[in-house]
PDB file of C-alpha atoms in Angstrom:
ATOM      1  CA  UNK A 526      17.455 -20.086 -39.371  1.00  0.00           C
ATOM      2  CA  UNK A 527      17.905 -19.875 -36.001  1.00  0.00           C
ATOM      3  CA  UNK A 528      21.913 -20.150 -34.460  1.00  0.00           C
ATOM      4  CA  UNK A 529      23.268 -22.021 -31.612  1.00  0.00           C
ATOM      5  CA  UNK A 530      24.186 -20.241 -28.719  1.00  0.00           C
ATOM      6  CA  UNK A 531      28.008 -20.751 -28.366  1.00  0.00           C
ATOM      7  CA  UNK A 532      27.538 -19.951 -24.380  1.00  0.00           C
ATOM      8  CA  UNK A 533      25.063 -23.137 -24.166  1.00  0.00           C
ATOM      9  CA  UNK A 534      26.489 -25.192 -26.659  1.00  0.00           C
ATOM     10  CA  UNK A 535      27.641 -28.999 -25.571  1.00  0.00           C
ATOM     11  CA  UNK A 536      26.214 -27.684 -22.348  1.00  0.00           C
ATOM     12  CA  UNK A 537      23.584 -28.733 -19.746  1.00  0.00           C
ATOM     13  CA  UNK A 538      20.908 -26.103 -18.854  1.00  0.00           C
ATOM     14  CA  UNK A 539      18.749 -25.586 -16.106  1.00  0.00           C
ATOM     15  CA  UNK A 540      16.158 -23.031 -15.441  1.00  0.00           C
ATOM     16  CA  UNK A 541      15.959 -22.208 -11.457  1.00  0.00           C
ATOM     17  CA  UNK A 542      12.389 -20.783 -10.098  1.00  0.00           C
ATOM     18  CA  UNK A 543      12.730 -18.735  -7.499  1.00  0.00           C
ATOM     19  CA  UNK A 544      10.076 -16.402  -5.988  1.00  0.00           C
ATOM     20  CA  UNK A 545      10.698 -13.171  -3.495  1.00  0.00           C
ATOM     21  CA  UNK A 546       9.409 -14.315   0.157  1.00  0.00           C
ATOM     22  CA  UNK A 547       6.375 -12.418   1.049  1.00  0.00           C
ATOM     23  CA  UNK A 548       7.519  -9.685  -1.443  1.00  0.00           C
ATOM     24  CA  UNK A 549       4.303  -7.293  -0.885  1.00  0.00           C
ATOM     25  CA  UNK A 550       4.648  -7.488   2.951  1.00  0.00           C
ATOM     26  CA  UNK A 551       8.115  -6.607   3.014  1.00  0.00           C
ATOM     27  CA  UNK A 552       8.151  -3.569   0.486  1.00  0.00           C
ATOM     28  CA  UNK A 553       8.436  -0.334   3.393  1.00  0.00           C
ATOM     29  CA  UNK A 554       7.356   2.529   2.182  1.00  0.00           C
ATOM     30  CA  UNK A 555      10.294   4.365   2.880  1.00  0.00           C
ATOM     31  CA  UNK A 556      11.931   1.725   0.568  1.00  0.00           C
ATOM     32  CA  UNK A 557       9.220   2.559  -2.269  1.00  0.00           C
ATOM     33  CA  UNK A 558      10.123   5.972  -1.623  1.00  0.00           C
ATOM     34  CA  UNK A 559      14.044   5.548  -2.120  1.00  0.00           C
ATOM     35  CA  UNK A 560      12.979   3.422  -5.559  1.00  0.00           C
ATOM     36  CA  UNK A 561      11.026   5.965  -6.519  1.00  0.00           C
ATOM     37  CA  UNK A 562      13.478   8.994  -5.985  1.00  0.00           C
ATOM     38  CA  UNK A 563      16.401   7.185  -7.969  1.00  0.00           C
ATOM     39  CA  UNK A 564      17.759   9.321 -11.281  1.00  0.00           C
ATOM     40  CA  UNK A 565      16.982   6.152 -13.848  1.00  0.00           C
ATOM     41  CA  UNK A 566      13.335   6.931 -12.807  1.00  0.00           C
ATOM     42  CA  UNK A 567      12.870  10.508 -13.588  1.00  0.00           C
ATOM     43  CA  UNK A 568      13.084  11.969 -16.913  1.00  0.00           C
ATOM     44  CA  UNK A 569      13.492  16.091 -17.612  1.00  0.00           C
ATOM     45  CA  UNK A 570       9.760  16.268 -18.130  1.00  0.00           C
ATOM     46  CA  UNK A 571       8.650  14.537 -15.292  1.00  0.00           C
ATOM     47  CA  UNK A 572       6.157  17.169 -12.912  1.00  0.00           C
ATOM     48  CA  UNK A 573       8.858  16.962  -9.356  1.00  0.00           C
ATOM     49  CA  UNK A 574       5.439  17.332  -7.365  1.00  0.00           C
ATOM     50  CA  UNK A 575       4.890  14.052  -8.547  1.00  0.00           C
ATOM     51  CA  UNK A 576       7.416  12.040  -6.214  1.00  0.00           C
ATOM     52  CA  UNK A 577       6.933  13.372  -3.298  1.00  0.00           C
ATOM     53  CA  UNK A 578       2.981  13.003  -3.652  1.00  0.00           C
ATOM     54  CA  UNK A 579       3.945   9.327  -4.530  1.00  0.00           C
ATOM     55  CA  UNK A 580       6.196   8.314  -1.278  1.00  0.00           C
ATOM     56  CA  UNK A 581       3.050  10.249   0.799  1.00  0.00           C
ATOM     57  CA  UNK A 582       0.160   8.481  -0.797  1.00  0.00           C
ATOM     58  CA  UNK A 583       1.672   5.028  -0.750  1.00  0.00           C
ATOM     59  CA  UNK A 584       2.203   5.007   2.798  1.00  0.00           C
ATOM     60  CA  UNK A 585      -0.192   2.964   4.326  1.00  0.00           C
ATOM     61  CA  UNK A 586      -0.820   2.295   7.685  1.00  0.00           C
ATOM     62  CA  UNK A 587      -3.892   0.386   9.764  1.00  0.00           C
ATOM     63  CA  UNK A 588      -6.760   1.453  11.168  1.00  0.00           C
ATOM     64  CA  UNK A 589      -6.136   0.871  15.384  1.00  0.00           C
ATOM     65  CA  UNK A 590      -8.949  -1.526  15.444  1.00  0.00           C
ATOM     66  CA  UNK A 591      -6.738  -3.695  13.765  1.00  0.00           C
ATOM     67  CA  UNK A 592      -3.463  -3.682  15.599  1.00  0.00           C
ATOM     68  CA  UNK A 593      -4.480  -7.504  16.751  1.00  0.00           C
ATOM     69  CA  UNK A 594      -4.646  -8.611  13.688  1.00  0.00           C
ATOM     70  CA  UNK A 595      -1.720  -6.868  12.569  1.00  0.00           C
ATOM     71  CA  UNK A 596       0.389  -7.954  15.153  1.00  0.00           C
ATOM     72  CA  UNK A 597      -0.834 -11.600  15.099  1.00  0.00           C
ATOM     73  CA  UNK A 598       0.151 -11.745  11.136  1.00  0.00           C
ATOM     74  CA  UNK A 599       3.390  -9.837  11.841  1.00  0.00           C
ATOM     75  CA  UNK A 600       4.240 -12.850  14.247  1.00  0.00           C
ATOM     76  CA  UNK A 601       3.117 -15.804  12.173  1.00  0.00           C
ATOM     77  CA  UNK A 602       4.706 -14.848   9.364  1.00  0.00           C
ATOM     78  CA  UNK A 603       8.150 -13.458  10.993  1.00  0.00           C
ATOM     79  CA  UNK A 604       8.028 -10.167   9.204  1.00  0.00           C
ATOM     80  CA  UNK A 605       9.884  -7.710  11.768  1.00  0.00           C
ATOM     81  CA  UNK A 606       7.060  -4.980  10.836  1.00  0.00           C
ATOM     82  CA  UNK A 607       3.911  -4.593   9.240  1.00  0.00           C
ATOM     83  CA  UNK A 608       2.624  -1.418  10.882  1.00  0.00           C
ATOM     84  CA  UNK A 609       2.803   0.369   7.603  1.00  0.00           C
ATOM     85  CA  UNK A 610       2.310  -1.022   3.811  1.00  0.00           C
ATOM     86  CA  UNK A 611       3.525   0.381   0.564  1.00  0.00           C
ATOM     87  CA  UNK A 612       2.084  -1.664  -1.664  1.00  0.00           C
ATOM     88  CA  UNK A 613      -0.982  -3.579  -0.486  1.00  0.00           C
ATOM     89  CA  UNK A 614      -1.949  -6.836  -2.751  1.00  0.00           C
ATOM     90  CA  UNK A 615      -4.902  -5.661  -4.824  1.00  0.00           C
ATOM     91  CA  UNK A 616      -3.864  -2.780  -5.563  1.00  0.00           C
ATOM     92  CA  UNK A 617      -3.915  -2.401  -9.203  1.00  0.00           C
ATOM     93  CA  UNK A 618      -0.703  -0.059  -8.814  1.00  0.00           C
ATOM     94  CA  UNK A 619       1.521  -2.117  -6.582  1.00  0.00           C
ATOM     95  CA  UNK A 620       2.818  -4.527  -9.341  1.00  0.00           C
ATOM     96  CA  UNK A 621       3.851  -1.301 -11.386  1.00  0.00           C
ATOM     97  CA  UNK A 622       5.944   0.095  -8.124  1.00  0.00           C
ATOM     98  CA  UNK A 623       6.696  -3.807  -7.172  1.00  0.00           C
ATOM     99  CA  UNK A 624       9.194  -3.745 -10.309  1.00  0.00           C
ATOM    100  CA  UNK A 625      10.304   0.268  -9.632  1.00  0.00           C
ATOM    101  CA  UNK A 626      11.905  -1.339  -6.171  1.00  0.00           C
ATOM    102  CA  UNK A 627      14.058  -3.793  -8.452  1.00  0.00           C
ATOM    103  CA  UNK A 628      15.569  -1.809 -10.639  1.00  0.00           C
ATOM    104  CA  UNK A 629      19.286  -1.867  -9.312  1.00  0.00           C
ATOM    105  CA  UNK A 630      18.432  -5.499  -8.852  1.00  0.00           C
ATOM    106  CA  UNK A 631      17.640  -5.604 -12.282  1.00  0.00           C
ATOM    107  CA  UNK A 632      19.726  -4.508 -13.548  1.00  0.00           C
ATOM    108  CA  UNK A 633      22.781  -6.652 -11.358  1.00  0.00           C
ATOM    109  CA  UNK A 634      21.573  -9.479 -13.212  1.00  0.00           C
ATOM    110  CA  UNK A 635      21.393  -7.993 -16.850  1.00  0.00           C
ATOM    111  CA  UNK A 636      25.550  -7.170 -15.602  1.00  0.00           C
ATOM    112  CA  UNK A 637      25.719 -10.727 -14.803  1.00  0.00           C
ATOM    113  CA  UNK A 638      24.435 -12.235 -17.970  1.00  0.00           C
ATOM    114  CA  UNK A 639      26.903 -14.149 -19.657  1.00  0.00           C
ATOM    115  CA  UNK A 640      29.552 -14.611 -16.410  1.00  0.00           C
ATOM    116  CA  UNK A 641      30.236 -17.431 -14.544  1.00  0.00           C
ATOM    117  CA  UNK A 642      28.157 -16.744 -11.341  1.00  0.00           C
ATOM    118  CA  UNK A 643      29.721 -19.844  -9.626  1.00  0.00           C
ATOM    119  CA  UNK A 644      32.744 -22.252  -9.891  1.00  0.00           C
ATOM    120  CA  UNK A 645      31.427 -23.599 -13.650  1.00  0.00           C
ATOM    121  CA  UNK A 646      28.039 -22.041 -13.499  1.00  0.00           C
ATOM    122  CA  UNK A 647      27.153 -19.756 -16.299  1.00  0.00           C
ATOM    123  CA  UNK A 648      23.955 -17.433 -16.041  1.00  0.00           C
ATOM    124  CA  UNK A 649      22.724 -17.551 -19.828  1.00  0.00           C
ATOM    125  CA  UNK A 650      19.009 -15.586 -18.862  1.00  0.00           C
ATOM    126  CA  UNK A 651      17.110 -14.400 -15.942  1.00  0.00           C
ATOM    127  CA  UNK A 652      13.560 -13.037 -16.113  1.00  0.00           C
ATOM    128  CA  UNK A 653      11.792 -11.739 -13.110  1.00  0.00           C
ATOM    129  CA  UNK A 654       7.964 -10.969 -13.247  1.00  0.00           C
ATOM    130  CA  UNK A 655       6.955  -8.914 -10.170  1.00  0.00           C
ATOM    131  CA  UNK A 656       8.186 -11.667  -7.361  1.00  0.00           C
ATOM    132  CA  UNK A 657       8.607 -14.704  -9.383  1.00  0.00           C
ATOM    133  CA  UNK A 658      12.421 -14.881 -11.274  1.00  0.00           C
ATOM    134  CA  UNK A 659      13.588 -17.068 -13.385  1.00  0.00           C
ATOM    135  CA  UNK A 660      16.889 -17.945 -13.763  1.00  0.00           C
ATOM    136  CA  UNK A 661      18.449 -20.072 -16.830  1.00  0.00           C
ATOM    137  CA  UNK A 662      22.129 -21.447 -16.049  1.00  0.00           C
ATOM    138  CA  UNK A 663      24.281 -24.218 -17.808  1.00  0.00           C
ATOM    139  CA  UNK A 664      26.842 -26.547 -16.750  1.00  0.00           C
ATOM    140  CA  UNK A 665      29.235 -28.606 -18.329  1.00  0.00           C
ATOM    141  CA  UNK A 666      28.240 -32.569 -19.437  1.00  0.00           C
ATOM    142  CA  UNK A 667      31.053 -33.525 -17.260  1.00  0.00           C
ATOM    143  CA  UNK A 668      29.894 -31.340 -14.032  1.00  0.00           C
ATOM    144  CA  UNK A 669      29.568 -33.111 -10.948  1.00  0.00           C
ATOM    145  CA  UNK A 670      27.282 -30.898  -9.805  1.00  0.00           C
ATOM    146  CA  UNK A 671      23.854 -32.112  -8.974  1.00  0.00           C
ATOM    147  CA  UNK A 672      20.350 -30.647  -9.274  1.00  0.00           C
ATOM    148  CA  UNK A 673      20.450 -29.848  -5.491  1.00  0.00           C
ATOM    149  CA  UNK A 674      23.858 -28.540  -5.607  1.00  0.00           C
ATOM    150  CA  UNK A 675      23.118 -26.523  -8.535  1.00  0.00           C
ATOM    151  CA  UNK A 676      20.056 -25.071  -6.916  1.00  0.00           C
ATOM    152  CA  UNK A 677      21.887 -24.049  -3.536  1.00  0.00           C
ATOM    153  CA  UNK A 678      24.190 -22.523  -5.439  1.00  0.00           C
ATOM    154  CA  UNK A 679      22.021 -20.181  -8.004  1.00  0.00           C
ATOM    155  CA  UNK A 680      19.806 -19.581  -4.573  1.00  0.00           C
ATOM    156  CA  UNK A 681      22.667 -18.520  -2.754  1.00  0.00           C
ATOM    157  CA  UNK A 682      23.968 -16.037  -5.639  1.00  0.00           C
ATOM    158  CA  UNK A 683      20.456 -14.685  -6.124  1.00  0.00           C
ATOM    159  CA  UNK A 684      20.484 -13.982  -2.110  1.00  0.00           C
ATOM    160  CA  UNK A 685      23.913 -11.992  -2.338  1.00  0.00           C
ATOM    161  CA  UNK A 686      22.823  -9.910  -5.443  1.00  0.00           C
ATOM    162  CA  UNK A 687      19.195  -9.180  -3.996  1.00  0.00           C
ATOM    163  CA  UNK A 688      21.682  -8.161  -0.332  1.00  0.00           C
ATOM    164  CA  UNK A 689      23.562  -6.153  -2.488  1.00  0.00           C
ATOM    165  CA  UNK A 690      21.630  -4.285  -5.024  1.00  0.00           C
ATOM    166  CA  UNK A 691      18.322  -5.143  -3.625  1.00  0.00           C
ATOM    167  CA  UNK A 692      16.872  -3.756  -0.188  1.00  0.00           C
ATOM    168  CA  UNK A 693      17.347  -4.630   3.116  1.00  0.00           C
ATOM    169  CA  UNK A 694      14.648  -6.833   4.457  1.00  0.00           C
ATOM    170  CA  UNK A 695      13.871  -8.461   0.814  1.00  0.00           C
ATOM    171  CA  UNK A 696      14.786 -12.797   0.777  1.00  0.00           C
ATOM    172  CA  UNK A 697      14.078 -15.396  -1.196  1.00  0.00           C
ATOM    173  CA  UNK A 698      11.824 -17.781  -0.801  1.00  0.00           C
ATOM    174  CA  UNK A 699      13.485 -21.267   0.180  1.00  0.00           C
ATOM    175  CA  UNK A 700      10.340 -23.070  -0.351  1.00  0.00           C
ATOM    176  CA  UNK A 701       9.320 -21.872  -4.006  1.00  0.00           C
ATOM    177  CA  UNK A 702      12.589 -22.592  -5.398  1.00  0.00           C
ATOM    178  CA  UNK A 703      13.010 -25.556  -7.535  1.00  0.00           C
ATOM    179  CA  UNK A 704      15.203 -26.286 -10.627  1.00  0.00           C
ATOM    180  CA  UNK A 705      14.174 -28.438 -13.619  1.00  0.00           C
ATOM    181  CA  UNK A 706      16.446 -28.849 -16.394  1.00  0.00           C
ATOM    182  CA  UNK A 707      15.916 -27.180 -19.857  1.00  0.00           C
ATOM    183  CA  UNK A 708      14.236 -29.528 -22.729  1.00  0.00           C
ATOM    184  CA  UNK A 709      14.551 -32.785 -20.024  1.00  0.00           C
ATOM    185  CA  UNK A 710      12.198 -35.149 -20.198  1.00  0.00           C
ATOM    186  CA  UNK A 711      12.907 -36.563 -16.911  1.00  0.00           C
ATOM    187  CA  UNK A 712       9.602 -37.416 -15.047  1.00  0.00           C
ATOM    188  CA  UNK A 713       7.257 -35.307 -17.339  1.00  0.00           C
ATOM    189  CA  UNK A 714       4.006 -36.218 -15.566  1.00  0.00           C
ATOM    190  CA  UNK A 715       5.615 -35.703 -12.193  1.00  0.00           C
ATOM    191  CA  UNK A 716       6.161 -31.934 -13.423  1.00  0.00           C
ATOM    192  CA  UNK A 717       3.093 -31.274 -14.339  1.00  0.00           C
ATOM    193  CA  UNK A 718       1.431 -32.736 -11.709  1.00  0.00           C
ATOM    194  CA  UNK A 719       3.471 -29.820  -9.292  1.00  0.00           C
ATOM    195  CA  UNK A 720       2.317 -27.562 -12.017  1.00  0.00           C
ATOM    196  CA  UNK A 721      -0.881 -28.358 -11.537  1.00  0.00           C
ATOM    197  CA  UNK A 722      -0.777 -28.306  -7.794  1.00  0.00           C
ATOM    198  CA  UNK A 723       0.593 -24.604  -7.770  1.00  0.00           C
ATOM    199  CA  UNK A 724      -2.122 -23.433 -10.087  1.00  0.00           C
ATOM    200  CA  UNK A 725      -4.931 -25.198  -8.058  1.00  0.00           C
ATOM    201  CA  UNK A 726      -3.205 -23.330  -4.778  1.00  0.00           C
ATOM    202  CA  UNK A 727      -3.011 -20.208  -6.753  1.00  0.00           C
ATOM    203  CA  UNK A 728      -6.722 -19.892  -7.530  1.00  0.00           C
ATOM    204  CA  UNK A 729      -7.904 -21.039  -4.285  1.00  0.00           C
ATOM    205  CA  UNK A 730      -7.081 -17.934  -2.675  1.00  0.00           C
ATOM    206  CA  UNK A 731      -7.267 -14.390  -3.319  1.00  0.00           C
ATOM    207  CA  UNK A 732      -5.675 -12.672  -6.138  1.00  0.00           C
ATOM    208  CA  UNK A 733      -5.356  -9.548  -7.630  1.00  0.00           C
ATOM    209  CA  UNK A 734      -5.418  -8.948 -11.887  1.00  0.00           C
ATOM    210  CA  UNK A 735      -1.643  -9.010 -12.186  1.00  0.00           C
ATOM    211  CA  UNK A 736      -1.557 -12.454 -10.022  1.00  0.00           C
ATOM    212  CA  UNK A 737      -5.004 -13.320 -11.913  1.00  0.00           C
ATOM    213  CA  UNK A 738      -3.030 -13.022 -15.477  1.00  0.00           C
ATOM    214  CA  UNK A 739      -0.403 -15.030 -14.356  1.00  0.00           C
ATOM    215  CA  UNK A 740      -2.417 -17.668 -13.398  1.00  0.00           C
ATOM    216  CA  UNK A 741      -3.922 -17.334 -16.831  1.00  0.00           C
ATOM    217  CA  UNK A 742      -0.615 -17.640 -18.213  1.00  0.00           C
ATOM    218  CA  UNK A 743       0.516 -21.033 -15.810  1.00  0.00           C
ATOM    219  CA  UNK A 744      -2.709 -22.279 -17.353  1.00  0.00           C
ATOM    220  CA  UNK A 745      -1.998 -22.056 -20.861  1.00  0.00           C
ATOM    221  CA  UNK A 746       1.608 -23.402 -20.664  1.00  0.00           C
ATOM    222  CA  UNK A 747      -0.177 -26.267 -18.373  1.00  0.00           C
ATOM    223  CA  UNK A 748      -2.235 -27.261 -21.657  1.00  0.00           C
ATOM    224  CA  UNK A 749       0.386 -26.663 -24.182  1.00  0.00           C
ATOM    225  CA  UNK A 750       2.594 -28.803 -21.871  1.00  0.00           C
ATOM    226  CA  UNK A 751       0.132 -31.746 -22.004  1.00  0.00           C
ATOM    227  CA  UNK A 752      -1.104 -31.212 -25.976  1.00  0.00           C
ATOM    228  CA  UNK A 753       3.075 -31.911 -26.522  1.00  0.00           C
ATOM    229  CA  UNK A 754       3.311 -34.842 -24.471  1.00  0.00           C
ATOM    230  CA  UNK A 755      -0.178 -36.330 -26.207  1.00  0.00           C
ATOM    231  CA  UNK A 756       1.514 -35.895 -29.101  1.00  0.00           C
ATOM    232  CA  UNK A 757       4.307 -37.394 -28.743  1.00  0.00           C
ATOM    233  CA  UNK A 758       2.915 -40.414 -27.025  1.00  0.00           C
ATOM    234  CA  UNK A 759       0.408 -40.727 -30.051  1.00  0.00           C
ATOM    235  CA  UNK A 760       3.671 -40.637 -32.622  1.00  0.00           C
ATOM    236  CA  UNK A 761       5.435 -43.737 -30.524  1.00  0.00           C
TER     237      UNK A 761
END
């Protein structure tokens, strides 16, 4: 039978979605490299020709007849350099050294679990999949803190661990984080109409496998969403 949770119980939860701003684009490749060449990553049987072949093959940079182009997206999308890539989207590979660049970040939250991370905010769970986290957090009943408020504050807390044990250059993304509480059933059809608006943006561009499965993934929880709430309209 399954137990309570004594950190959640008589407690309001909330799960905060955050995502990494323009994650790929801002991994450097000397950043890669550090990730790579940290001591949780090597093991005694490891070949050492391995790492520094790594940090040399994922080191990417453009072919001159695209400097334009490079220096047009480089402006648009305020990056402060694109000249060289570590981990181009596409690349089979890149989601695989995506999460070796958040270890320490990593493993700041899995520290974290179970602390107050704000005045009367607990972090009960966080789950990060390449650039997209997840972050679960309760309140008390009584908390005057509102959705927005609680939001800021979880986005601000990510931003100072990700400053910290994260790398220079890495943000989050201000417009892909929202906060819906746990089990609510506040608005249902408004969330899954937002659900359904990120998958239809999400397949309307270009994707590699990784991004492909999760899109898989956002599907099936779309239709187990709406199979619940048909079912519990049909019961009354």
């Amino acid at each position: 039978m399954a137990k309570s949770n004594p950190a959640t119980e008589r407690k309001h939860v909330y799960v905060v979605h955050a995502d990494l701003r323009q994650f790929y684009d801002r991994v450097r490749p000397e950043m890669l490299a550090k990730a790579i060449g940290q001591e949780d990553v090597h093991r005694d049987s490891d070949d050492p020709a391995f790492f520094p072949l790594a940090a040399s093959v994922l080191d990417w940079s453009w072919h001159p007849s695209d400097e334009e182009d490079v220096q047009n997206y480089t402006e648009q999308t305020e990056l402060e350099d694109f000249t060289r890539v570590a981990l181009p989207q596409g690349l089979v590979a890149s989601g695989f050294f995506a999460n070796v660049v958040l270890l320490s970040f990593d493993e700041a939250l899995r520290v974290a679990l179970g602390a107050e991370i704000a005045l009367g905010i607990l972090l009960v769970d966080a789950y990060r999949y390449v650039d997209d986290l997840r972050i679960l957090v309760a309140v008390a009943p009584n908390s005057d803190c509102s959705s927005n408020d609680l939001k800021t504050l979880v986005s601000c807390w990510l931003s100072q661990v990700l400053e910290e044990y994260g790398e220079t250059g890495l943000e989050l993304s201000c417009e892909k984080t929202w906060i819906v509480p746990l089990g609510g059933d506040e608005h249902p059809l408004v969330r899954q109409s937002v659900k359904m608006n990120r998958i239809q943006s999400a397949v309307s561009g270009e994707f590699d496998a990784l991004r492909g499965e999760k899109i898989l993934d956002a599907i099936q929880g779309l239709t187990r969403a709406q199979d619940t709430l048909r079912l519990r309209d049909e019961s009354g």
